[in-house]
Coordinates of C-alpha atoms and ligand atoms in Angstrom, one line a residue:
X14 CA 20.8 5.2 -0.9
X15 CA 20.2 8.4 -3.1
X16 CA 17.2 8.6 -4.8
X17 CA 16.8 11.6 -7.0
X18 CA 13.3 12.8 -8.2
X19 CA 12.1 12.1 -11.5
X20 CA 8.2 13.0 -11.6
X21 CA 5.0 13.4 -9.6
X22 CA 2.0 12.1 -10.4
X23 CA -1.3 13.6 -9.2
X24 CA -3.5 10.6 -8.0
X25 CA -7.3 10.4 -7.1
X26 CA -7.9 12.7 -4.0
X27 CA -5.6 14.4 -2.2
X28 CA -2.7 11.4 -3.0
X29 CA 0.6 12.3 -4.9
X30 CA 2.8 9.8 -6.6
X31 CA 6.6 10.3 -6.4
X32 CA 8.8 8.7 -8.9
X33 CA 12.3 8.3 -8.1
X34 CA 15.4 6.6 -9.7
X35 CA 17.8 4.9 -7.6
X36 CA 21.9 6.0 -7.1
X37 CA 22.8 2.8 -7.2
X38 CA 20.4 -0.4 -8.9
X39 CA 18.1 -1.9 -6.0
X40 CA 16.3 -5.0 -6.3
X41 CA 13.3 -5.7 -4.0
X42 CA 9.9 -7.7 -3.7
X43 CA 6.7 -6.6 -4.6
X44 CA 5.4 -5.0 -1.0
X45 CA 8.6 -4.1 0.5
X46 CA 9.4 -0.8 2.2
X47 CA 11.9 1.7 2.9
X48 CA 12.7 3.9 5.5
X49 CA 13.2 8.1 4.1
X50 CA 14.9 10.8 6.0
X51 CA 13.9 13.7 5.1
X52 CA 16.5 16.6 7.2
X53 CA 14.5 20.1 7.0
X54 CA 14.2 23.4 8.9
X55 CA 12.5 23.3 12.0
X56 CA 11.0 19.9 12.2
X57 CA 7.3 18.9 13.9
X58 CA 7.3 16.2 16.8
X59 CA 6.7 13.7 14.0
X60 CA 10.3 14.3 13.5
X61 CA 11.7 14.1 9.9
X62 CA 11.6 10.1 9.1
X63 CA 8.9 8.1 7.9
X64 CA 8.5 4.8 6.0
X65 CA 6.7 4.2 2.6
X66 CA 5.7 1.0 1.0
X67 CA 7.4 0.9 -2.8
X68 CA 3.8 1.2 -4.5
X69 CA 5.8 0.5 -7.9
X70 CA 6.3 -3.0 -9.2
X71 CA 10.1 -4.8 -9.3
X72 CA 9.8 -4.8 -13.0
X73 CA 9.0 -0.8 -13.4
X74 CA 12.9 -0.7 -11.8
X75 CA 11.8 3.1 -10.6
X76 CA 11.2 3.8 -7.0
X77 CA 7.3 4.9 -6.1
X78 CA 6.1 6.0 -3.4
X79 CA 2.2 7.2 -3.4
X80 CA 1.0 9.2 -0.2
X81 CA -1.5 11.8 1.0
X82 CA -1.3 15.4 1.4
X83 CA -3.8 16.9 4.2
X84 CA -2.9 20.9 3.6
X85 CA -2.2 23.1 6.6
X86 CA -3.0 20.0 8.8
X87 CA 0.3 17.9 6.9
X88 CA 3.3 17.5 9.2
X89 CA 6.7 19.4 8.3
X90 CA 7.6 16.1 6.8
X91 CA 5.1 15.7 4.5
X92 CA 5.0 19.6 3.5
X93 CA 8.8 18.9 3.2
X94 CA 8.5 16.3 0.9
X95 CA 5.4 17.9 -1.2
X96 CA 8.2 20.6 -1.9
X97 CA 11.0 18.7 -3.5
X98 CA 11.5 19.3 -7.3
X99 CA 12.5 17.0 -10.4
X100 CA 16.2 17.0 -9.5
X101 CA 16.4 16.8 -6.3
X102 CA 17.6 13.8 -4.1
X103 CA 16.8 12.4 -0.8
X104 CA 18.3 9.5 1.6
X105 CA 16.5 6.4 2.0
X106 CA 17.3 2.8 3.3
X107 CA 16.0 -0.3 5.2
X108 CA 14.3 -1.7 2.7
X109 CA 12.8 -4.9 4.5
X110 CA 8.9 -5.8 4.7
X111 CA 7.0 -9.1 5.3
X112 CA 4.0 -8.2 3.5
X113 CA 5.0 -10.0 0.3
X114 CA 3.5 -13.0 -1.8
X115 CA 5.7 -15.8 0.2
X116 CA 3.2 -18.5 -0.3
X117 CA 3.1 -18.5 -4.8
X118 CA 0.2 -20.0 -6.2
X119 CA -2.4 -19.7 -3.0
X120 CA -5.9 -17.6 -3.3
X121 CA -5.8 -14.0 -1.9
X122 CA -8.3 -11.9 -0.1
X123 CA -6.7 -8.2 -0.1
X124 CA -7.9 -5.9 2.1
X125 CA -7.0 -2.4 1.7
X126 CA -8.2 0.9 3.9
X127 CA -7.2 4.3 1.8
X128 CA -3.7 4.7 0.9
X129 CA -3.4 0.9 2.6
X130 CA -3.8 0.4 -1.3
X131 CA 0.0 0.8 -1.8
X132 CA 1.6 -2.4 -1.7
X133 CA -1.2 -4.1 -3.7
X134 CA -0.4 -1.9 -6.8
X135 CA 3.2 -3.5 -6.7
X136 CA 1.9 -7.1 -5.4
X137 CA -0.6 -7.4 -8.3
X138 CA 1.5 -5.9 -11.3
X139 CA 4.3 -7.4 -10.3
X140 CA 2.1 -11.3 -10.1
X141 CA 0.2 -9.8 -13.7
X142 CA 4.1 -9.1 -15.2
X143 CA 4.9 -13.0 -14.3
X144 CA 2.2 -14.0 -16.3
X145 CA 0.5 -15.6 -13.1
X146 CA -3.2 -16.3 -13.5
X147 CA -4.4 -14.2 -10.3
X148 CA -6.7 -16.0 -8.1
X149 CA -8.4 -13.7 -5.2
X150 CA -10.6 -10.5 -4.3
X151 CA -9.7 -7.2 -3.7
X152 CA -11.8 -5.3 -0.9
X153 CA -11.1 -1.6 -1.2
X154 CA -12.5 0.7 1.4
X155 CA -11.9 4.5 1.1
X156 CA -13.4 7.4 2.5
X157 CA -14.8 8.8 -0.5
X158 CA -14.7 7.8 -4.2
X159 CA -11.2 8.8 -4.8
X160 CA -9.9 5.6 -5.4
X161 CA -6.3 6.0 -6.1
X162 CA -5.2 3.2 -8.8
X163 CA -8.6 2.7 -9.8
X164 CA -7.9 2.3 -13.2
X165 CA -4.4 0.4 -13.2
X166 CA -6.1 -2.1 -10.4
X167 CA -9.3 -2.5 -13.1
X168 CA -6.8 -3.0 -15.8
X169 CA -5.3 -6.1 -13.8
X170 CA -9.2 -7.0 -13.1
X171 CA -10.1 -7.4 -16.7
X172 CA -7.5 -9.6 -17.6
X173 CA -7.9 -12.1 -14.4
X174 CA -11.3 -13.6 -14.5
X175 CA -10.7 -14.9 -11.5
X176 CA -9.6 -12.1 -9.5
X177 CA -12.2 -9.5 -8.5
X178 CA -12.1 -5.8 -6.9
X179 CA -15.3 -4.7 -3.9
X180 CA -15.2 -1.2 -2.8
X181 CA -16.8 0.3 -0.1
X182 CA -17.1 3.9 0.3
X183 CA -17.5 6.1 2.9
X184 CA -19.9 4.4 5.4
X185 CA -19.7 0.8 3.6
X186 CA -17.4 -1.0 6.1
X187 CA -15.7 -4.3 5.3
X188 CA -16.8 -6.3 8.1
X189 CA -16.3 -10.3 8.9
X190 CA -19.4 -10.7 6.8
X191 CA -17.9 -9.7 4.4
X192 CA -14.7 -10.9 4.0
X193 CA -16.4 -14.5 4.9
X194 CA -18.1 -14.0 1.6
X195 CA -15.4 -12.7 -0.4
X196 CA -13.2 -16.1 0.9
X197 CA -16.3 -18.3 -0.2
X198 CA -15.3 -19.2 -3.5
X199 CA -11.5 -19.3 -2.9
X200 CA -9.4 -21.9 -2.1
X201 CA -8.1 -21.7 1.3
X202 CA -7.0 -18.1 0.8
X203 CA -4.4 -16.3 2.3
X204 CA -5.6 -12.6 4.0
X205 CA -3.5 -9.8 3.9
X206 CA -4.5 -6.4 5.5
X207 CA -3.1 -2.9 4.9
X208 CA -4.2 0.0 5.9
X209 CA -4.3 2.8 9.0
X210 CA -2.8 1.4 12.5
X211 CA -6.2 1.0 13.9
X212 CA -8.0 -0.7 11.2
X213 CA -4.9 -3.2 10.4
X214 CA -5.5 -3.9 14.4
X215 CA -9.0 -4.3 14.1
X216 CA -9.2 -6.8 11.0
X217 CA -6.9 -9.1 13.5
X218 CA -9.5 -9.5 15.2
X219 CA -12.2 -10.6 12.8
X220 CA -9.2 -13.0 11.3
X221 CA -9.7 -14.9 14.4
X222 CA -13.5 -14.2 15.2
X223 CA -13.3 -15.9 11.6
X224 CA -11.2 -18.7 12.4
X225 CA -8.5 -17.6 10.3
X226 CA -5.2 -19.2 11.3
X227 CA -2.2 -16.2 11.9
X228 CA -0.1 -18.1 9.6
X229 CA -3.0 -17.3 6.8
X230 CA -2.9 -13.4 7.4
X231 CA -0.3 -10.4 6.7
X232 CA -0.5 -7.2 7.8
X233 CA 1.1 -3.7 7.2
X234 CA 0.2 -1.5 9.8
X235 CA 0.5 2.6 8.5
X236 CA 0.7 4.6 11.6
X237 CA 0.0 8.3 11.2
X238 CA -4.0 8.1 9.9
X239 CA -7.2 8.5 11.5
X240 CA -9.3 5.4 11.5
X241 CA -12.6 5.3 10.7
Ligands
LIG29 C1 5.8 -0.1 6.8 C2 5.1 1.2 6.5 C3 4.7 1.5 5.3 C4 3.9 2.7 5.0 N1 3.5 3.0 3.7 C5 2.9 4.1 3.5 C6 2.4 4.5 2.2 O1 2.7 3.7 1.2 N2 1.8 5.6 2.0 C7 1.4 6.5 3.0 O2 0.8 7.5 2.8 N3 1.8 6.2 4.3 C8 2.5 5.0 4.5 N4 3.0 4.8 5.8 C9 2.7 5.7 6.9 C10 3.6 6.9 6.8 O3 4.9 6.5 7.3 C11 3.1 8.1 7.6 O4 3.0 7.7 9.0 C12 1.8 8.6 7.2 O5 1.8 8.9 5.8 C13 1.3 9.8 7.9 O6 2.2 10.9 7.6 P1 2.5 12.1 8.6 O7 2.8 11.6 9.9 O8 3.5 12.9 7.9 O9 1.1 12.8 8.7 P2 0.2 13.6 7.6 O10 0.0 12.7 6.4 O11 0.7 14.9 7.4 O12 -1.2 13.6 8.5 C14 -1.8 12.4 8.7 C15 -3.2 12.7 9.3 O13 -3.2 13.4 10.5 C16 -4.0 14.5 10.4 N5 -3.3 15.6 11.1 C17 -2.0 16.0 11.0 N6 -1.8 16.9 11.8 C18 -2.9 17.2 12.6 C19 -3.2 18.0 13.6 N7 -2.3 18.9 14.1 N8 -4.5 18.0 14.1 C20 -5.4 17.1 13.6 N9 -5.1 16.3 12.6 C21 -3.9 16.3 12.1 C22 -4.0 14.9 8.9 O14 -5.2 15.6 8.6 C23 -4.1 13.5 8.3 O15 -5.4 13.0 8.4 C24 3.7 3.6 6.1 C25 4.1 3.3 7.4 C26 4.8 2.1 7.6 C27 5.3 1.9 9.0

């Protein structure tokens, strides 16, 4: 599939939005990926593919994909990619992903580490733009107090009484403690995790040093990212 530049949008930090318009119409679910090849001269051993979560919503019919830019230090891809113009078009395909809302009308404890924020942005507009009253907590830890979607995930916030966002900056870590009390007044949530490789591996452990039954959890493992 050809998808051809439209904007960038500068988010919090060092994270870039990239707003693209699909060849041909694409349908997909809110937390669903896609694979990008990205051909360019003299590729690093990362190689020149990569996957990114759609970070915009079904209804916003534009392709998004949100990521972070780490200077000198960013891989051939990335400096690749930080380089295209309005205009321009690159290949992407696979769409697939399991970190969707499969289970309507459950509680949710969301669990995002950094740019592990992605696929909530399109989760919770997309659940906002059904008119579903959103039941759940979002626990946000980031480095530093560069949130990115701050605002648009407050926005959802203020219209859901019932739905609630925690951060935890730089040292705060979301531990078992305190996912246990972010679940308390839920109703049998379900837990989903995104976030760096390590982290997303970590959290499977506190699901079970919880009690949390696997069928209760999704996760969305980013590889590529120092953890803590
Ligand atoms: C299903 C799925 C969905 C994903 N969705 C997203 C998404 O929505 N957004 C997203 O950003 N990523 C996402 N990822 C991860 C993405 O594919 C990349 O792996 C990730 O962005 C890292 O990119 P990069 O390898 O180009 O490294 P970079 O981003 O360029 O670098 C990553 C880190 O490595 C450090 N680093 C790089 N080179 C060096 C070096 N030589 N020495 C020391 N440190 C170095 C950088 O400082 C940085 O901290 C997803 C992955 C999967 C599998």
């Amino acid at each position: 599939m050809r998808l051809k530049l439209i904007s960038t949008k500068k988010e919090a930090g060092d994270a870039t939005s990239f707003v693209f318009e699909p060849g041909t119409p694409i349908e997909w679910r809110a937390g669903e990926y896609l694979h990008y090849t990205l051909p360019h001269d003299a590729p690093d051993d990362r190689g020149t593919e990569r996957w990114f979560t759609i970070s915009s919503a079904p209804f916003e019919k534009h392709i998004m994909l949100t990521t972070r830019f780490s200077g000198d230090k960013a891989s051939s891809f990335k400096k690749h990619l930080f380089a295209i113009k309005p205009g321009d078009v690159i290949e992407a395909d696979g769409l697939e992903g399991d970190f969707i809302i499969d289970t309507p009308d459950r509680d949710y404890v969301f669990i995002a580490g950094g740019i592990g924020i992605t696929p909530y942005r399109s989760i919770l507009l997309d659940l906002d733009s059904q008119g579903k009253e959103i039941k759940g907590r979002l626990l946000y830890g980031n480095k530093d107090g560069n949130l990115v979607f701050k605002e648009e995930l407050e926005e959802i916030a203020a219209k859901h009484p019932d739905f609630k966002i925690e951060y935890f900056i730089g040292g705060q870590k979301i531990d078992g403690e305190a996912v246990r009390v972010a679940a308390e007044e839920l109703n049998s949530p379900i837990y989903y995790v995104s976030g760096p490789e390590p982290m997303v591996e970590a959290f499977e452990k506190t699901f079970l040093e919880l009690g949390i039954p696997q069928e209760d959890t999704r996760r969305d493992y980013f590889p590529g990212y120092v953890w803590p």
